[in-house]
Structure formats: C-alpha cells, structure tokens
Amino acid sequence: MTDHSPSMTRHPAPGTTRGVVLMLHGGKARGHTIVDNRSASWRRSAAMARSIAGTAGEAGAAVWLLRYRHRGWNGGHGPVEDARWALDQVRAEHGEVPTVLLGHSMGARTSIHVADHPLVRGVVALAPWFTDAEPVGALAGKRLVAAHGSRDRITSARATRAFVQRVRSAGADAAYVDMGPVGHYMLRRVSAWNDVAVGRSLELLDSR
C-alpha cells in the first residue's frame, strides 16, 4: 500500500481462532509523520494488547493491533484505508471470522467508519473522538459500546453520549460506559480500562 505500508502486531489465540479483536490506536487531527515505536498512541494500544491477549486467547480470540502509516486523521482517508486493509488481512488469514474493532480516540473514530465491513460484529470505543458529523450508517446491524471518562480534556464524553443516542435513534444497539473521573490517555484505572476492553469485546464477539 504505497511507501510506509501499515503493519500488524498479532497475539494469536492458542487454539482454534473463533474471533479477532482488531485494535486501532489513536493519533492526531493532522500529520503525515510515520508511526514508529516512539508513537505514544501506538505504545498505549500495544500495552493494552499485551494485557488483554491472555484473557482473549482463553476465549479463542486473537488480538491484532494495526499500526497506521501516518499519525494524522487527515480527513479520515489514511486511517480508514489502513483499517480496511487490516480487516482484509484478518479475512485472508482466518476466513469469515467474527471481528470486533477496539479503538482508542482516533482509532474509535476510524472504527465507526469501517464497521460496515462484513467481518465486523461491533465496535468497542475507548475515549472516542466523535464529532457531530460522524456517520452512523456503518453501524447498521452492528453493536457499539463507548466508554469515556468525565475528566477527559482531549475528547468529549458529552459528544460520545450524544453519538450513542444518535446510533440508538437510528435503530442500532449502542451502550455508554461511564469510566468515572479519569482522563483521556487511560493512565488511571488501567485495569478497569483493560477489563472493559476485553470484556466488552468478547461479549460482542459472542453476540448474534
């Protein structure tokens, strides 16, 4: 996919893979800097992936972490394209396996744009970056769980609640999880964030 292709970190399930949790990390509004090992957004998601892989694996779910080509949202074109590439990689390796998108911040925003992919069963959005203009159509027939802390000064818990309501009004299943007085970067109550991430992801994988 051009220079500086996206890449994947895989935590396979120990036995038969019954599902995949595809993690999408955060980023910036704009920027074409290459995502490398120094990226704080990628490193946060990489740490979560390592933390939840054991529990997910016991349930038969592999955990994959996408690394975008560039750090910026840039109108969505880069991350959305990379996420669709990642979903096609899941299909190529595991076939028609149910997949949940687990996104933090910009990764959550990316997730709701690609949730219409046939593999996707739902989205777990952590401290998501949602705006009034975000589309809800890709979530038709899918499920959304959005978790946000009340002290987030980077993205808006209020906007997340409003988006959840819009999804419900459109006839899709959506739930809001209040993470309490914590901020954006999931540095406080780390175990609680991890529990929501893996618990809700497995719940969506098992849903029909």
mmCIF file with all atom_site columns, C-alpha atoms in Angstrom:
data_model
loop_
_atom_site.group_PDB
_atom_site.id
_atom_site.type_symbol
_atom_site.label_atom_id
_atom_site.label_alt_id
_atom_site.label_comp_id
_atom_site.label_asym_id
_atom_site.label_entity_id
_atom_site.label_seq_id
_atom_site.pdbx_PDB_ins_code
_atom_site.Cartn_x
_atom_site.Cartn_y
_atom_site.Cartn_z
_atom_site.occupancy
_atom_site.B_iso_or_equiv
_atom_site.pdbx_formal_charge
_atom_site.auth_seq_id
_atom_site.auth_comp_id
_atom_site.auth_asym_id
_atom_site.auth_atom_id
_atom_site.pdbx_PDB_model_num
ATOM 1   C CA . MET A 1 1   ? 0.000   0.000   0.000  1.00 0.00 ? 1   MET A CA 1
ATOM 2   C CA . THR A 1 2   ? 2.493   2.631   -1.158 1.00 0.00 ? 2   THR A CA 1
ATOM 3   C CA . ASP A 1 3   ? 5.554   3.549   0.862  1.00 0.00 ? 3   ASP A CA 1
ATOM 4   C CA . HIS A 1 4   ? 5.426   3.102   4.619  1.00 0.00 ? 4   HIS A CA 1
ATOM 5   C CA . SER A 1 5   ? 2.716   0.444   4.499  1.00 0.00 ? 5   SER A CA 1
ATOM 6   C CA . PRO A 1 6   ? 0.583   -0.235  7.567  1.00 0.00 ? 6   PRO A CA 1
ATOM 7   C CA . SER A 1 7   ? 1.640   -3.189  9.701  1.00 0.00 ? 7   SER A CA 1
ATOM 8   C CA . MET A 1 8   ? 0.176   -5.549  12.245 1.00 0.00 ? 8   MET A CA 1
ATOM 9   C CA . THR A 1 9   ? 1.178   -6.902  15.650 1.00 0.00 ? 9   THR A CA 1
ATOM 10  C CA . ARG A 1 10  ? -0.519  -10.256 16.243 1.00 0.00 ? 10  ARG A CA 1
ATOM 11  C CA . HIS A 1 11  ? -1.287  -12.032 19.507 1.00 0.00 ? 11  HIS A CA 1
ATOM 12  C CA . PRO A 1 12  ? -2.717  -15.344 18.292 1.00 0.00 ? 12  PRO A CA 1
ATOM 13  C CA . ALA A 1 13  ? -5.185  -17.469 20.207 1.00 0.00 ? 13  ALA A CA 1
ATOM 14  C CA . PRO A 1 14  ? -3.509  -20.667 21.484 1.00 0.00 ? 14  PRO A CA 1
ATOM 15  C CA . GLY A 1 15  ? -6.011  -22.961 19.767 1.00 0.00 ? 15  GLY A CA 1
ATOM 16  C CA . THR A 1 16  ? -8.645  -22.508 17.115 1.00 0.00 ? 16  THR A CA 1
ATOM 17  C CA . THR A 1 17  ? -9.302  -18.830 16.414 1.00 0.00 ? 17  THR A CA 1
ATOM 18  C CA . ARG A 1 18  ? -13.021 -18.203 16.945 1.00 0.00 ? 18  ARG A CA 1
ATOM 19  C CA . GLY A 1 19  ? -12.795 -14.422 16.644 1.00 0.00 ? 19  GLY A CA 1
ATOM 20  C CA . VAL A 1 20  ? -10.446 -11.473 16.329 1.00 0.00 ? 20  VAL A CA 1
ATOM 21  C CA . VAL A 1 21  ? -10.185 -8.275  18.326 1.00 0.00 ? 21  VAL A CA 1
ATOM 22  C CA . LEU A 1 22  ? -8.685  -5.741  15.922 1.00 0.00 ? 22  LEU A CA 1
ATOM 23  C CA . MET A 1 23  ? -7.210  -2.797  17.823 1.00 0.00 ? 23  MET A CA 1
ATOM 24  C CA . LEU A 1 24  ? -6.927  0.671   16.270 1.00 0.00 ? 24  LEU A CA 1
ATOM 25  C CA . HIS A 1 25  ? -4.736  3.195   18.089 1.00 0.00 ? 25  HIS A CA 1
ATOM 26  C CA . GLY A 1 26  ? -5.142  6.948   18.385 1.00 0.00 ? 26  GLY A CA 1
ATOM 27  C CA . GLY A 1 27  ? -3.482  9.787   16.534 1.00 0.00 ? 27  GLY A CA 1
ATOM 28  C CA . LYS A 1 28  ? -3.672  13.468  15.701 1.00 0.00 ? 28  LYS A CA 1
ATOM 29  C CA . ALA A 1 29  ? -6.035  15.644  13.711 1.00 0.00 ? 29  ALA A CA 1
ATOM 30  C CA . ARG A 1 30  ? -3.405  16.201  11.024 1.00 0.00 ? 30  ARG A CA 1
ATOM 31  C CA . GLY A 1 31  ? 0.040   14.918  10.280 1.00 0.00 ? 31  GLY A CA 1
ATOM 32  C CA . HIS A 1 32  ? 1.960   12.666  7.947  1.00 0.00 ? 32  HIS A CA 1
ATOM 33  C CA . THR A 1 33  ? 4.649   11.595  10.397 1.00 0.00 ? 33  THR A CA 1
ATOM 34  C CA . ILE A 1 34  ? 5.319   7.873   10.150 1.00 0.00 ? 34  ILE A CA 1
ATOM 35  C CA . VAL A 1 35  ? 4.003   5.838   13.087 1.00 0.00 ? 35  VAL A CA 1
ATOM 36  C CA . ASP A 1 36  ? 7.050   4.191   14.656 1.00 0.00 ? 36  ASP A CA 1
ATOM 37  C CA . ASN A 1 37  ? 7.886   2.629   18.018 1.00 0.00 ? 37  ASN A CA 1
ATOM 38  C CA . ARG A 1 38  ? 8.136   6.074   19.615 1.00 0.00 ? 38  ARG A CA 1
ATOM 39  C CA . SER A 1 39  ? 4.476   6.850   18.970 1.00 0.00 ? 39  SER A CA 1
ATOM 40  C CA . ALA A 1 40  ? 2.763   7.239   22.359 1.00 0.00 ? 40  ALA A CA 1
ATOM 41  C CA . SER A 1 41  ? -0.622  6.428   20.828 1.00 0.00 ? 41  SER A CA 1
ATOM 42  C CA . TRP A 1 42  ? 0.606   3.175   19.342 1.00 0.00 ? 42  TRP A CA 1
ATOM 43  C CA . ARG A 1 43  ? 2.505   2.260   22.509 1.00 0.00 ? 43  ARG A CA 1
ATOM 44  C CA . ARG A 1 44  ? -0.590  2.713   24.675 1.00 0.00 ? 44  ARG A CA 1
ATOM 45  C CA . SER A 1 45  ? -2.562  0.339   22.495 1.00 0.00 ? 45  SER A CA 1
ATOM 46  C CA . ALA A 1 46  ? 0.373   -2.082  22.305 1.00 0.00 ? 46  ALA A CA 1
ATOM 47  C CA . ALA A 1 47  ? 0.480   -2.225  26.116 1.00 0.00 ? 47  ALA A CA 1
ATOM 48  C CA . MET A 1 48  ? -3.259  -2.885  26.248 1.00 0.00 ? 48  MET A CA 1
ATOM 49  C CA . ALA A 1 49  ? -2.948  -5.578  23.586 1.00 0.00 ? 49  ALA A CA 1
ATOM 50  C CA . ARG A 1 50  ? -0.343  -7.397  25.676 1.00 0.00 ? 50  ARG A CA 1
ATOM 51  C CA . SER A 1 51  ? -2.508  -7.072  28.781 1.00 0.00 ? 51  SER A CA 1
ATOM 52  C CA . ILE A 1 52  ? -5.714  -8.422  27.270 1.00 0.00 ? 52  ILE A CA 1
ATOM 53  C CA . ALA A 1 53  ? -4.279  -11.051 24.914 1.00 0.00 ? 53  ALA A CA 1
ATOM 54  C CA . GLY A 1 54  ? -4.241  -13.799 27.551 1.00 0.00 ? 54  GLY A CA 1
ATOM 55  C CA . THR A 1 55  ? -7.894  -13.414 28.502 1.00 0.00 ? 55  THR A CA 1
ATOM 56  C CA . ALA A 1 56  ? -8.921  -13.033 24.875 1.00 0.00 ? 56  ALA A CA 1
ATOM 57  C CA . GLY A 1 57  ? -6.893  -16.070 23.864 1.00 0.00 ? 57  GLY A CA 1
ATOM 58  C CA . GLU A 1 58  ? -8.523  -18.238 26.517 1.00 0.00 ? 58  GLU A CA 1
ATOM 59  C CA . ALA A 1 59  ? -11.844 -17.387 24.868 1.00 0.00 ? 59  ALA A CA 1
ATOM 60  C CA . GLY A 1 60  ? -10.492 -18.271 21.427 1.00 0.00 ? 60  GLY A CA 1
ATOM 61  C CA . ALA A 1 61  ? -9.960  -14.686 20.251 1.00 0.00 ? 61  ALA A CA 1
ATOM 62  C CA . ALA A 1 62  ? -6.774  -13.403 18.671 1.00 0.00 ? 62  ALA A CA 1
ATOM 63  C CA . VAL A 1 63  ? -5.757  -9.792  19.347 1.00 0.00 ? 63  VAL A CA 1
ATOM 64  C CA . TRP A 1 64  ? -4.339  -7.851  16.414 1.00 0.00 ? 64  TRP A CA 1
ATOM 65  C CA . LEU A 1 65  ? -3.033  -4.288  16.609 1.00 0.00 ? 65  LEU A CA 1
ATOM 66  C CA . LEU A 1 66  ? -2.898  -2.202  13.442 1.00 0.00 ? 66  LEU A CA 1
ATOM 67  C CA . ARG A 1 67  ? -0.132  0.356   13.042 1.00 0.00 ? 67  ARG A CA 1
ATOM 68  C CA . TYR A 1 68  ? -1.256  3.086   10.622 1.00 0.00 ? 68  TYR A CA 1
ATOM 69  C CA . ARG A 1 69  ? 1.068   4.520   8.030  1.00 0.00 ? 69  ARG A CA 1
ATOM 70  C CA . HIS A 1 70  ? 0.720   8.081   9.374  1.00 0.00 ? 70  HIS A CA 1
ATOM 71  C CA . ARG A 1 71  ? -0.282  9.634   12.677 1.00 0.00 ? 71  ARG A CA 1
ATOM 72  C CA . GLY A 1 72  ? -2.912  12.049  11.370 1.00 0.00 ? 72  GLY A CA 1
ATOM 73  C CA . TRP A 1 73  ? -6.629  11.631  10.746 1.00 0.00 ? 73  TRP A CA 1
ATOM 74  C CA . ASN A 1 74  ? -6.197  13.844  7.680  1.00 0.00 ? 74  ASN A CA 1
ATOM 75  C CA . GLY A 1 75  ? -9.860  13.725  6.766  1.00 0.00 ? 75  GLY A CA 1
ATOM 76  C CA . GLY A 1 76  ? -10.016 10.005  7.503  1.00 0.00 ? 76  GLY A CA 1
ATOM 77  C CA . HIS A 1 77  ? -8.518  8.818   4.258  1.00 0.00 ? 77  HIS A CA 1
ATOM 78  C CA . GLY A 1 78  ? -5.334  7.312   5.686  1.00 0.00 ? 78  GLY A CA 1
ATOM 79  C CA . PRO A 1 79  ? -6.588  5.547   8.828  1.00 0.00 ? 79  PRO A CA 1
ATOM 80  C CA . VAL A 1 80  ? -9.828  4.384   7.237  1.00 0.00 ? 80  VAL A CA 1
ATOM 81  C CA . GLU A 1 81  ? -7.966  2.902   4.287  1.00 0.00 ? 81  GLU A CA 1
ATOM 82  C CA . ASP A 1 82  ? -5.461  1.242   6.623  1.00 0.00 ? 82  ASP A CA 1
ATOM 83  C CA . ALA A 1 83  ? -8.252  -0.220  8.770  1.00 0.00 ? 83  ALA A CA 1
ATOM 84  C CA . ARG A 1 84  ? -9.978  -1.722  5.741  1.00 0.00 ? 84  ARG A CA 1
ATOM 85  C CA . TRP A 1 85  ? -6.636  -3.212  4.714  1.00 0.00 ? 85  TRP A CA 1
ATOM 86  C CA . ALA A 1 86  ? -6.322  -4.722  8.213  1.00 0.00 ? 86  ALA A CA 1
ATOM 87  C CA . LEU A 1 87  ? -9.793  -6.282  8.029  1.00 0.00 ? 87  LEU A CA 1
ATOM 88  C CA . ASP A 1 88  ? -8.903  -7.822  4.696  1.00 0.00 ? 88  ASP A CA 1
ATOM 89  C CA . GLN A 1 89  ? -5.775  -9.265  6.338  1.00 0.00 ? 89  GLN A CA 1
ATOM 90  C CA . VAL A 1 90  ? -7.937  -10.847 9.035  1.00 0.00 ? 90  VAL A CA 1
ATOM 91  C CA . ARG A 1 91  ? -10.129 -12.414 6.354  1.00 0.00 ? 91  ARG A CA 1
ATOM 92  C CA . ALA A 1 92  ? -7.122  -13.665 4.397  1.00 0.00 ? 92  ALA A CA 1
ATOM 93  C CA . GLU A 1 93  ? -5.704  -15.419 7.479  1.00 0.00 ? 93  GLU A CA 1
ATOM 94  C CA . HIS A 1 94  ? -8.838  -16.602 9.276  1.00 0.00 ? 94  HIS A CA 1
ATOM 95  C CA . GLY A 1 95  ? -11.666 -16.523 6.752  1.00 0.00 ? 95  GLY A CA 1
ATOM 96  C CA . GLU A 1 96  ? -15.106 -15.267 7.752  1.00 0.00 ? 96  GLU A CA 1
ATOM 97  C CA . VAL A 1 97  ? -14.281 -14.997 11.443 1.00 0.00 ? 97  VAL A CA 1
ATOM 98  C CA . PRO A 1 98  ? -16.288 -12.566 13.618 1.00 0.00 ? 98  PRO A CA 1
ATOM 99  C CA . THR A 1 99  ? -14.272 -9.451  14.411 1.00 0.00 ? 99  THR A CA 1
ATOM 100 C CA . VAL A 1 100 ? -14.638 -6.636  16.915 1.00 0.00 ? 100 VAL A CA 1
ATOM 101 C CA . LEU A 1 101 ? -12.976 -3.276  16.401 1.00 0.00 ? 101 LEU A CA 1
ATOM 102 C CA . LEU A 1 102 ? -11.389 -1.981  19.615 1.00 0.00 ? 102 LEU A CA 1
ATOM 103 C CA . GLY A 1 103 ? -10.388 1.634   19.084 1.00 0.00 ? 103 GLY A CA 1
ATOM 104 C CA . HIS A 1 104 ? -8.963  4.359   21.294 1.00 0.00 ? 104 HIS A CA 1
ATOM 105 C CA . SER A 1 105 ? -9.576  8.028   20.447 1.00 0.00 ? 105 SER A CA 1
ATOM 106 C CA . MET A 1 106 ? -8.920  8.417   16.706 1.00 0.00 ? 106 MET A CA 1
ATOM 107 C CA . GLY A 1 107 ? -8.977  4.634   16.479 1.00 0.00 ? 107 GLY A CA 1
ATOM 108 C CA . ALA A 1 108 ? -12.570 4.650   17.700 1.00 0.00 ? 108 ALA A CA 1
ATOM 109 C CA . ARG A 1 109 ? -13.441 7.266   15.113 1.00 0.00 ? 109 ARG A CA 1
ATOM 110 C CA . THR A 1 110 ? -11.840 5.129   12.435 1.00 0.00 ? 110 THR A CA 1
ATOM 111 C CA . SER A 1 111 ? -13.761 2.085   13.675 1.00 0.00 ? 111 SER A CA 1
ATOM 112 C CA . ILE A 1 112 ? -17.196 3.560   13.103 1.00 0.00 ? 112 ILE A CA 1
ATOM 113 C CA . HIS A 1 113 ? -16.258 4.387   9.515  1.00 0.00 ? 113 HIS A CA 1
ATOM 114 C CA . VAL A 1 114 ? -15.307 0.782   8.695  1.00 0.00 ? 114 VAL A CA 1
ATOM 115 C CA . ALA A 1 115 ? -17.872 -1.058  10.821 1.00 0.00 ? 115 ALA A CA 1
ATOM 116 C CA . ASP A 1 116 ? -19.796 -1.907  7.650  1.00 0.00 ? 116 ASP A CA 1
ATOM 117 C CA . HIS A 1 117 ? -17.146 -4.489  6.739  1.00 0.00 ? 117 HIS A CA 1
ATOM 118 C CA . PRO A 1 118 ? -18.783 -7.947  6.640  1.00 0.00 ? 118 PRO A CA 1
ATOM 119 C CA . LEU A 1 119 ? -16.475 -9.375  9.320  1.00 0.00 ? 119 LEU A CA 1
ATOM 120 C CA . VAL A 1 120 ? -17.295 -6.705  11.892 1.00 0.00 ? 120 VAL A CA 1
ATOM 121 C CA . ARG A 1 121 ? -19.724 -7.643  14.628 1.00 0.00 ? 121 ARG A CA 1
ATOM 122 C CA . GLY A 1 122 ? -19.334 -4.456  16.642 1.00 0.00 ? 122 GLY A CA 1
ATOM 123 C CA . VAL A 1 123 ? -17.166 -1.646  17.961 1.00 0.00 ? 123 VAL A CA 1
ATOM 124 C CA . VAL A 1 124 ? -15.730 -1.000  21.415 1.00 0.00 ? 124 VAL A CA 1
ATOM 125 C CA . ALA A 1 125 ? -14.743 2.669   21.551 1.00 0.00 ? 125 ALA A CA 1
ATOM 126 C CA . LEU A 1 126 ? -12.432 3.887   24.333 1.00 0.00 ? 126 LEU A CA 1
ATOM 127 C CA . ALA A 1 127 ? -12.337 7.652   24.971 1.00 0.00 ? 127 ALA A CA 1
ATOM 128 C CA . PRO A 1 128 ? -13.558 8.070   21.398 1.00 0.00 ? 128 PRO A CA 1
ATOM 129 C CA . TRP A 1 129 ? -13.088 11.096  19.208 1.00 0.00 ? 129 TRP A CA 1
ATOM 130 C CA . PHE A 1 130 ? -16.601 11.541  17.832 1.00 0.00 ? 130 PHE A CA 1
ATOM 131 C CA . THR A 1 131 ? -17.955 14.691  16.215 1.00 0.00 ? 131 THR A CA 1
ATOM 132 C CA . ASP A 1 132 ? -21.463 15.854  15.330 1.00 0.00 ? 132 ASP A CA 1
ATOM 133 C CA . ALA A 1 133 ? -20.754 14.986  11.714 1.00 0.00 ? 133 ALA A CA 1
ATOM 134 C CA . GLU A 1 134 ? -19.827 11.333  12.248 1.00 0.00 ? 134 GLU A CA 1
ATOM 135 C CA . PRO A 1 135 ? -21.930 8.935   10.179 1.00 0.00 ? 135 PRO A CA 1
ATOM 136 C CA . VAL A 1 136 ? -23.925 6.202   11.893 1.00 0.00 ? 136 VAL A CA 1
ATOM 137 C CA . GLY A 1 137 ? -24.872 4.203   8.804  1.00 0.00 ? 137 GLY A CA 1
ATOM 138 C CA . ALA A 1 138 ? -21.886 1.835   9.002  1.00 0.00 ? 138 ALA A CA 1
ATOM 139 C CA . LEU A 1 139 ? -23.157 0.632   12.396 1.00 0.00 ? 139 LEU A CA 1
ATOM 140 C CA . ALA A 1 140 ? -26.447 -0.648  10.998 1.00 0.00 ? 140 ALA A CA 1
ATOM 141 C CA . GLY A 1 141 ? -26.944 -4.178  12.276 1.00 0.00 ? 141 GLY A CA 1
ATOM 142 C CA . LYS A 1 142 ? -23.854 -3.908  14.489 1.00 0.00 ? 142 LYS A CA 1
ATOM 143 C CA . ARG A 1 143 ? -23.323 -3.081  18.168 1.00 0.00 ? 143 ARG A CA 1
ATOM 144 C CA . LEU A 1 144 ? -21.450 -0.193  19.756 1.00 0.00 ? 144 LEU A CA 1
ATOM 145 C CA . VAL A 1 145 ? -20.041 0.117   23.261 1.00 0.00 ? 145 VAL A CA 1
ATOM 146 C CA . ALA A 1 146 ? -18.487 3.518   24.037 1.00 0.00 ? 146 ALA A CA 1
ATOM 147 C CA . ALA A 1 147 ? -16.525 4.127   27.264 1.00 0.00 ? 147 ALA A CA 1
ATOM 148 C CA . HIS A 1 148 ? -15.457 7.587   28.391 1.00 0.00 ? 148 HIS A CA 1
ATOM 149 C CA . GLY A 1 149 ? -14.083 9.310   31.483 1.00 0.00 ? 149 GLY A CA 1
ATOM 150 C CA . SER A 1 150 ? -15.579 12.514  32.861 1.00 0.00 ? 150 SER A CA 1
ATOM 151 C CA . ARG A 1 151 ? -12.202 14.282  33.145 1.00 0.00 ? 151 ARG A CA 1
ATOM 152 C CA . ASP A 1 152 ? -11.208 13.797  29.524 1.00 0.00 ? 152 ASP A CA 1
ATOM 153 C CA . ARG A 1 153 ? -9.985  17.143  28.165 1.00 0.00 ? 153 ARG A CA 1
ATOM 154 C CA . ILE A 1 154 ? -8.868  15.806  24.795 1.00 0.00 ? 154 ILE A CA 1
ATOM 155 C CA . THR A 1 155 ? -12.087 14.274  23.529 1.00 0.00 ? 155 THR A CA 1
ATOM 156 C CA . SER A 1 156 ? -15.617 14.882  24.777 1.00 0.00 ? 156 SER A CA 1
ATOM 157 C CA . ALA A 1 157 ? -17.632 12.498  26.934 1.00 0.00 ? 157 ALA A CA 1
ATOM 158 C CA . ARG A 1 158 ? -20.673 14.634  26.134 1.00 0.00 ? 158 ARG A CA 1
ATOM 159 C CA . ALA A 1 159 ? -20.104 14.155  22.406 1.00 0.00 ? 159 ALA A CA 1
ATOM 160 C CA . THR A 1 160 ? -19.767 10.418  22.983 1.00 0.00 ? 160 THR A CA 1
ATOM 161 C CA . ARG A 1 161 ? -23.092 10.289  24.822 1.00 0.00 ? 161 ARG A CA 1
ATOM 162 C CA . ALA A 1 162 ? -24.717 12.247  22.005 1.00 0.00 ? 162 ALA A CA 1
ATOM 163 C CA . PHE A 1 163 ? -23.291 9.879   19.400 1.00 0.00 ? 163 PHE A CA 1
ATOM 164 C CA . VAL A 1 164 ? -24.540 6.844   21.321 1.00 0.00 ? 164 VAL A CA 1
ATOM 165 C CA . GLN A 1 165 ? -28.005 8.385   21.332 1.00 0.00 ? 165 GLN A CA 1
ATOM 166 C CA . ARG A 1 166 ? -27.829 9.049   17.590 1.00 0.00 ? 166 ARG A CA 1
ATOM 167 C CA . VAL A 1 167 ? -26.899 5.408   16.987 1.00 0.00 ? 167 VAL A CA 1
ATOM 168 C CA . ARG A 1 168 ? -29.834 4.272   19.114 1.00 0.00 ? 168 ARG A CA 1
ATOM 169 C CA . SER A 1 169 ? -32.178 6.623   17.280 1.00 0.00 ? 169 SER A CA 1
ATOM 170 C CA . ALA A 1 170 ? -31.041 5.070   14.013 1.00 0.00 ? 170 ALA A CA 1
ATOM 171 C CA . GLY A 1 171 ? -32.126 1.661   15.310 1.00 0.00 ? 171 GLY A CA 1
ATOM 172 C CA . ALA A 1 172 ? -28.745 0.184   16.198 1.00 0.00 ? 172 ALA A CA 1
ATOM 173 C CA . ASP A 1 173 ? -27.642 -1.228  19.556 1.00 0.00 ? 173 ASP A CA 1
ATOM 174 C CA . ALA A 1 174 ? -25.416 1.197   21.499 1.00 0.00 ? 174 ALA A CA 1
ATOM 175 C CA . ALA A 1 175 ? -24.312 1.433   25.131 1.00 0.00 ? 175 ALA A CA 1
ATOM 176 C CA . TYR A 1 176 ? -22.381 4.040   27.101 1.00 0.00 ? 176 TYR A CA 1
ATOM 177 C CA . VAL A 1 177 ? -19.937 3.103   29.881 1.00 0.00 ? 177 VAL A CA 1
ATOM 178 C CA . ASP A 1 178 ? -19.010 5.828   32.380 1.00 0.00 ? 178 ASP A CA 1
ATOM 179 C CA . MET A 1 179 ? -15.384 5.274   33.400 1.00 0.00 ? 179 MET A CA 1
ATOM 180 C CA . GLY A 1 180 ? -15.611 7.831   36.211 1.00 0.00 ? 180 GLY A CA 1
ATOM 181 C CA . PRO A 1 181 ? -13.275 10.776  36.911 1.00 0.00 ? 181 PRO A CA 1
ATOM 182 C CA . VAL A 1 182 ? -10.441 9.752   34.592 1.00 0.00 ? 182 VAL A CA 1
ATOM 183 C CA . GLY A 1 183 ? -8.794  11.413  31.607 1.00 0.00 ? 183 GLY A CA 1
ATOM 184 C CA . HIS A 1 184 ? -8.113  10.568  28.005 1.00 0.00 ? 184 HIS A CA 1
ATOM 185 C CA . TYR A 1 185 ? -4.930  8.543   27.999 1.00 0.00 ? 185 TYR A CA 1
ATOM 186 C CA . MET A 1 186 ? -6.128  5.607   30.138 1.00 0.00 ? 186 MET A CA 1
ATOM 187 C CA . LEU A 1 187 ? -3.283  6.151   32.620 1.00 0.00 ? 187 LEU A CA 1
ATOM 188 C CA . ARG A 1 188 ? -5.581  5.934   35.652 1.00 0.00 ? 188 ARG A CA 1
ATOM 189 C CA . ARG A 1 189 ? -7.701  2.873   36.391 1.00 0.00 ? 189 ARG A CA 1
ATOM 190 C CA . VAL A 1 190 ? -5.697  0.949   33.824 1.00 0.00 ? 190 VAL A CA 1
ATOM 191 C CA . SER A 1 191 ? -7.131  -2.391  34.892 1.00 0.00 ? 191 SER A CA 1
ATOM 192 C CA . ALA A 1 192 ? -10.669 -1.012  34.556 1.00 0.00 ? 192 ALA A CA 1
ATOM 193 C CA . TRP A 1 193 ? -9.969  0.154   31.004 1.00 0.00 ? 193 TRP A CA 1
ATOM 194 C CA . ASN A 1 194 ? -8.478  -3.246  30.179 1.00 0.00 ? 194 ASN A CA 1
ATOM 195 C CA . ASP A 1 195 ? -11.467 -5.040  31.697 1.00 0.00 ? 195 ASP A CA 1
ATOM 196 C CA . VAL A 1 196 ? -13.899 -3.000  29.607 1.00 0.00 ? 196 VAL A CA 1
ATOM 197 C CA . ALA A 1 197 ? -11.784 -3.507  26.506 1.00 0.00 ? 197 ALA A CA 1
ATOM 198 C CA . VAL A 1 198 ? -11.544 -7.275  26.670 1.00 0.00 ? 198 VAL A CA 1
ATOM 199 C CA . GLY A 1 199 ? -14.850 -7.975  28.423 1.00 0.00 ? 199 GLY A CA 1
ATOM 200 C CA . ARG A 1 200 ? -16.997 -5.946  26.044 1.00 0.00 ? 200 ARG A CA 1
ATOM 201 C CA . SER A 1 201 ? -15.044 -7.145  23.002 1.00 0.00 ? 201 SER A CA 1
ATOM 202 C CA . LEU A 1 202 ? -15.656 -10.790 23.908 1.00 0.00 ? 202 LEU A CA 1
ATOM 203 C CA . GLU A 1 203 ? -19.289 -10.011 24.623 1.00 0.00 ? 203 GLU A CA 1
ATOM 204 C CA . LEU A 1 204 ? -19.721 -8.549  21.138 1.00 0.00 ? 204 LEU A CA 1
ATOM 205 C CA . LEU A 1 205 ? -17.886 -11.462 19.532 1.00 0.00 ? 205 LEU A CA 1
ATOM 206 C CA . ASP A 1 206 ? -20.363 -13.848 21.160 1.00 0.00 ? 206 ASP A CA 1
ATOM 207 C CA . SER A 1 207 ? -23.411 -11.808 20.123 1.00 0.00 ? 207 SER A CA 1
ATOM 208 C CA . ARG A 1 208 ? -25.576 -12.726 17.163 1.00 0.00 ? 208 ARG A CA 1
#
